[in-house]
Amino acid sequence: MKFRTLKRHLREGIKNIFRNGWMTVASVGAVTMTLVLVGSFLALMLNLNHMAEKIEDDVVVKALIDTTADDSQIKVLGDEIEQIAEVDSVVFSSKDEELDNLIEGLGDSWRLFEQENPLNHAYIIKATDPQNTSSIAQKVASLSNVDEVTYGEEVVQNLFKFNNYARNIGIVLILGLVLTAIFLISNTIKLTIMARSKEIGIMKLVGATNGFIRWPFFIEGMLLGILGSIIPIVGILVGYKFFENNIQQINTIGFVELLPYNPFAWQLSAILLATGALIGIWGTVMSVRKFLKV
Amino acid sequence: MILMKDIYKTYDNGVTALNGINVEIDQGEFVYVVGPSGAGKSTFIKLMYREVKPSKGKLIINNKDLTDLKEKEVPLLRRQIGVIFQDFKLLSRLTVYENIAFALEVINESPRNIRKRVMDVLELVGLKNKARFIPSELSGGEQQRVSIARAIVNHPKLVIADEPTGNLDPDTSWEIMKVFEEINARGTTIVMATHSKEIVNTIKRRVIAIEDGRIVRDQHRGDYGYEI
Ligand SMILES: Nc1ncnc2c1ncn2[C@@H]1O[C@H](COP(=O)(O)OP(=O)(O)OP(=O)(O)O)[C@@H](O)[C@H]1O
Ligand SMILES: [Mg+2]
């Protein structure tokens, strides 16, 4: 195709956006609505995912060592734990350190135990894959000189469950949204093209090829999609900044950590822009196809 | 130039509009197609630019056999023929200028040539001052003239017109006929269906009369031949 023909199609595509008036507004509105929803859900899902992974990383198995075990037995136990395949790292934590942690977490009232520390020495074990936590716990429990194994079974199980639920629900929601949007947009565009089917017939009678007719529609669809993605992108860029700033302030629980603004907000914007353009192109090209068989 | 041999056309609803047409039209001829309403004149004309496909028979236009014309070649055929439609067929959202320019855009003409040719042809049909109007802002006769301008703007060798003066007052009709005579004098073939007895009887040319899908008369420098 000659450059000047491309220029002509570009010009026609842009003109059509103005010629269509309210239909343009409706199509752009449909894209905007969808992308706002898709964008919010994506931001939410990806951040939840991120946090869940973070928590998963923090999950540790704690093996409480028999109070009767002597130093060499404790050392042997450490080596045995280290040999378990799924174990990533093993760190010894003395009973004094354990108490310090407890006091730090639960308050000074626990200081009265400082005279006579009732706690055990412990090994803090990390799994290579958080999913293996419970199998590690079982293996460690069967070793000698182990008094008790804790790993917050319920927290871990619930977390995995929640995470999978959230993931599945998120995927279903986003798919549903995109399909609804495509339906909405192709309907809107179909309306404008119904009105234009007569025009397409005339263009063909005057000697236009299908490609010549299709190009301006293609460009128009792409522009509609891009126009529709402006508000969602600005929303994400501004809104995400806002959240990032405010979550830092209420972040007392520690594990609420957002994906960093740069690059996440920019990547999400690029995804929205591309999605918008694709929806627009898809909508126009699909609906124009039917009328080209005149 | 144009050759039709035993052409039949039966529409999907069973109406037989053409019933064995045989005719030959040479380059540079000026032909009137006359006949009562429903005789098949429009069908005869639509064959030539492939709006309608013959059910049977051999059809050659511009030395091209349309019998086995591929779908892809149809735009090329249409670009070589200027068609003035009975119902104008203007693009309703484009201005007069854009409508005429469209016929040049499809053949990849340069913007500078487009501007020049469109302005020239607008001058010829007397619509220079309405270039920026859209069709719904024009009278029937003005729309007719836009459709004529679009048909002749790329200097086709063949111009086909279905009742081009049907919506015009007598003065404008004669002006349009002057345009046709002018482009015919430059060697353009003209085939024109008409109900205008005055025009046919005044500007004497070849007359083909169609009745019930058959050619019943083919006369050089003929008469309209029907009483209205
Ligand atoms: N698309 C179509 N489908 C079915 N029948 C058609 C179609 N077009 C025309 N006909 C029929 O074919 C016959 C010839 O029609 P045509 O339009 O060729 O007549 P015409 O001579 O141009 O008439 P007029 O002078 O009124 O324009 C008519 O009986 C008409 O009803
Ligand atoms: Mg007719």
mmCIF file of N, CA and C in Angstrom, chain A residues 60-69 77 81 93 98 118-125 136-153:
data_model
loop_
_atom_site.group_PDB
_atom_site.id
_atom_site.type_symbol
_atom_site.label_atom_id
_atom_site.label_comp_id
_atom_site.label_asym_id
_atom_site.label_seq_id
_atom_site.Cartn_x
_atom_site.Cartn_y
_atom_site.Cartn_z
ATOM 1 N N VAL A 60 7.277 -20.553 58.284
ATOM 2 C CA VAL A 60 8.401 -21.378 58.733
ATOM 3 C C VAL A 60 7.896 -22.521 59.606
ATOM 4 N N VAL A 61 8.679 -23.587 59.646
ATOM 5 C CA VAL A 61 8.406 -24.701 60.559
ATOM 6 C C VAL A 61 9.319 -24.507 61.771
ATOM 7 N N LYS A 62 8.714 -24.602 62.924
ATOM 8 C CA LYS A 62 9.537 -24.469 64.132
ATOM 9 C C LYS A 62 9.552 -25.800 64.861
ATOM 10 N N ALA A 63 10.795 -26.375 65.019
ATOM 11 C CA ALA A 63 10.939 -27.632 65.757
ATOM 12 C C ALA A 63 11.438 -27.299 67.156
ATOM 13 N N LEU A 64 10.590 -27.589 68.151
ATOM 14 C CA LEU A 64 11.005 -27.351 69.539
ATOM 15 C C LEU A 64 11.830 -28.556 69.989
ATOM 16 N N ILE A 65 13.009 -28.264 70.561
ATOM 17 C CA ILE A 65 13.947 -29.336 70.900
ATOM 18 C C ILE A 65 13.701 -29.788 72.336
ATOM 19 N N ASP A 66 13.767 -31.100 72.544
ATOM 20 C CA ASP A 66 13.610 -31.654 73.896
ATOM 21 C C ASP A 66 14.520 -30.915 74.878
ATOM 22 N N THR A 67 14.000 -30.573 76.056
ATOM 23 C CA THR A 67 14.816 -29.861 77.046
ATOM 24 C C THR A 67 15.947 -30.749 77.559
ATOM 25 N N THR A 68 15.772 -32.078 77.380
ATOM 26 C CA THR A 68 16.789 -33.002 77.876
ATOM 27 C C THR A 68 17.969 -33.156 76.908
ATOM 28 N N ALA A 69 17.815 -32.715 75.687
ATOM 29 C CA ALA A 69 18.875 -32.931 74.687
ATOM 30 C C ALA A 69 20.110 -32.083 75.000
ATOM 31 N N LEU A 77 20.714 -33.294 65.401
ATOM 32 C CA LEU A 77 19.348 -33.018 64.928
ATOM 33 C C LEU A 77 19.380 -31.976 63.799
ATOM 34 N N ILE A 81 17.965 -32.534 60.002
ATOM 35 C CA ILE A 81 16.921 -31.684 59.383
ATOM 36 C C ILE A 81 17.417 -31.141 58.041
ATOM 37 N N SER A 93 17.708 -21.340 67.089
ATOM 38 C CA SER A 93 17.260 -20.198 67.874
ATOM 39 C C SER A 93 17.201 -20.643 69.334
ATOM 40 N N GLU A 98 14.105 -16.996 71.692
ATOM 41 C CA GLU A 98 12.677 -17.271 71.544
ATOM 42 C C GLU A 98 11.864 -16.370 72.455
ATOM 43 N N PRO A 118 10.656 -20.878 80.478
ATOM 44 C CA PRO A 118 10.035 -22.187 80.286
ATOM 45 C C PRO A 118 10.120 -22.686 78.845
ATOM 46 N N LEU A 119 10.701 -21.903 77.977
ATOM 47 C CA LEU A 119 10.668 -22.271 76.552
ATOM 48 C C LEU A 119 11.756 -23.271 76.188
ATOM 49 N N ASN A 120 11.617 -23.832 74.970
ATOM 50 C CA ASN A 120 12.620 -24.767 74.462
ATOM 51 C C ASN A 120 13.537 -24.042 73.481
ATOM 52 N N HIS A 121 14.737 -24.631 73.286
ATOM 53 C CA HIS A 121 15.516 -24.227 72.127
ATOM 54 C C HIS A 121 14.742 -24.663 70.891
ATOM 55 N N ALA A 122 15.042 -24.037 69.757
ATOM 56 C CA ALA A 122 14.249 -24.396 68.571
ATOM 57 C C ALA A 122 15.092 -24.305 67.302
ATOM 58 N N TYR A 123 14.664 -25.051 66.291
ATOM 59 C CA TYR A 123 15.191 -24.875 64.948
ATOM 60 C C TYR A 123 14.118 -24.193 64.104
ATOM 61 N N ILE A 124 14.518 -23.162 63.394
ATOM 62 C CA ILE A 124 13.585 -22.474 62.496
ATOM 63 C C ILE A 124 13.899 -22.975 61.084
ATOM 64 N N ILE A 125 12.909 -23.650 60.466
ATOM 65 C CA ILE A 125 13.155 -24.322 59.186
ATOM 66 C C ILE A 125 12.348 -23.640 58.079
ATOM 67 N N ILE A 136 7.314 -31.390 55.501
ATOM 68 C CA ILE A 136 8.537 -31.184 56.289
ATOM 69 C C ILE A 136 8.223 -31.340 57.767
ATOM 70 N N ALA A 137 7.116 -30.707 58.170
ATOM 71 C CA ALA A 137 6.739 -30.772 59.586
ATOM 72 C C ALA A 137 6.609 -32.218 60.047
ATOM 73 N N GLN A 138 5.961 -33.051 59.202
ATOM 74 C CA GLN A 138 5.777 -34.466 59.578
ATOM 75 C C GLN A 138 7.122 -35.175 59.710
ATOM 76 N N LYS A 139 8.005 -34.950 58.744
ATOM 77 C CA LYS A 139 9.304 -35.641 58.785
ATOM 78 C C LYS A 139 10.112 -35.218 59.999
ATOM 79 N N VAL A 140 10.089 -33.919 60.293
ATOM 80 C CA VAL A 140 10.866 -33.422 61.432
ATOM 81 C C VAL A 140 10.310 -33.997 62.732
ATOM 82 N N ALA A 141 8.977 -34.123 62.814
ATOM 83 C CA ALA A 141 8.354 -34.616 64.047
ATOM 84 C C ALA A 141 8.824 -36.034 64.372
ATOM 85 N N SER A 142 9.174 -36.816 63.337
ATOM 86 C CA SER A 142 9.557 -38.210 63.581
ATOM 87 C C SER A 142 11.018 -38.344 64.009
ATOM 88 N N LEU A 143 11.780 -37.258 63.964
ATOM 89 C CA LEU A 143 13.182 -37.325 64.392
ATOM 90 C C LEU A 143 13.265 -37.359 65.920
ATOM 91 N N SER A 144 14.370 -37.914 66.438
ATOM 92 C CA SER A 144 14.500 -37.967 67.894
ATOM 93 C C SER A 144 14.945 -36.607 68.435
ATOM 94 N N ASN A 145 14.678 -36.402 69.707
ATOM 95 C CA ASN A 145 14.992 -35.160 70.401
ATOM 96 C C ASN A 145 14.121 -33.981 69.943
ATOM 97 N N VAL A 146 13.064 -34.316 69.208
ATOM 98 C CA VAL A 146 12.127 -33.242 68.845
ATOM 99 C C VAL A 146 10.931 -33.327 69.775
ATOM 100 N N ASP A 147 10.662 -32.233 70.444
ATOM 101 C CA ASP A 147 9.569 -32.236 71.399
ATOM 102 C C ASP A 147 8.244 -31.986 70.686
ATOM 103 N N GLU A 148 8.254 -30.966 69.836
ATOM 104 C CA GLU A 148 7.001 -30.577 69.201
ATOM 105 C C GLU A 148 7.327 -29.809 67.910
ATOM 106 N N VAL A 149 6.449 -29.920 66.936
ATOM 107 C CA VAL A 149 6.645 -29.168 65.696
ATOM 108 C C VAL A 149 5.448 -28.244 65.485
ATOM 109 N N THR A 150 5.721 -26.987 65.258
ATOM 110 C CA THR A 150 4.604 -26.074 64.963
ATOM 111 C C THR A 150 4.881 -25.358 63.637
ATOM 112 N N TYR A 151 3.824 -25.123 62.897
ATOM 113 C CA TYR A 151 4.003 -24.304 61.692
ATOM 114 C C TYR A 151 2.731 -23.554 61.350
ATOM 115 N N GLY A 152 1.878 -23.367 62.349
ATOM 116 C CA GLY A 152 0.642 -22.639 62.061
ATOM 117 C C GLY A 152 -0.126 -23.290 60.946
ATOM 118 N N GLU A 153 -0.422 -24.639 61.158
ATOM 119 C CA GLU A 153 -1.099 -25.415 60.126
ATOM 120 C C GLU A 153 -2.265 -24.659 59.495
#
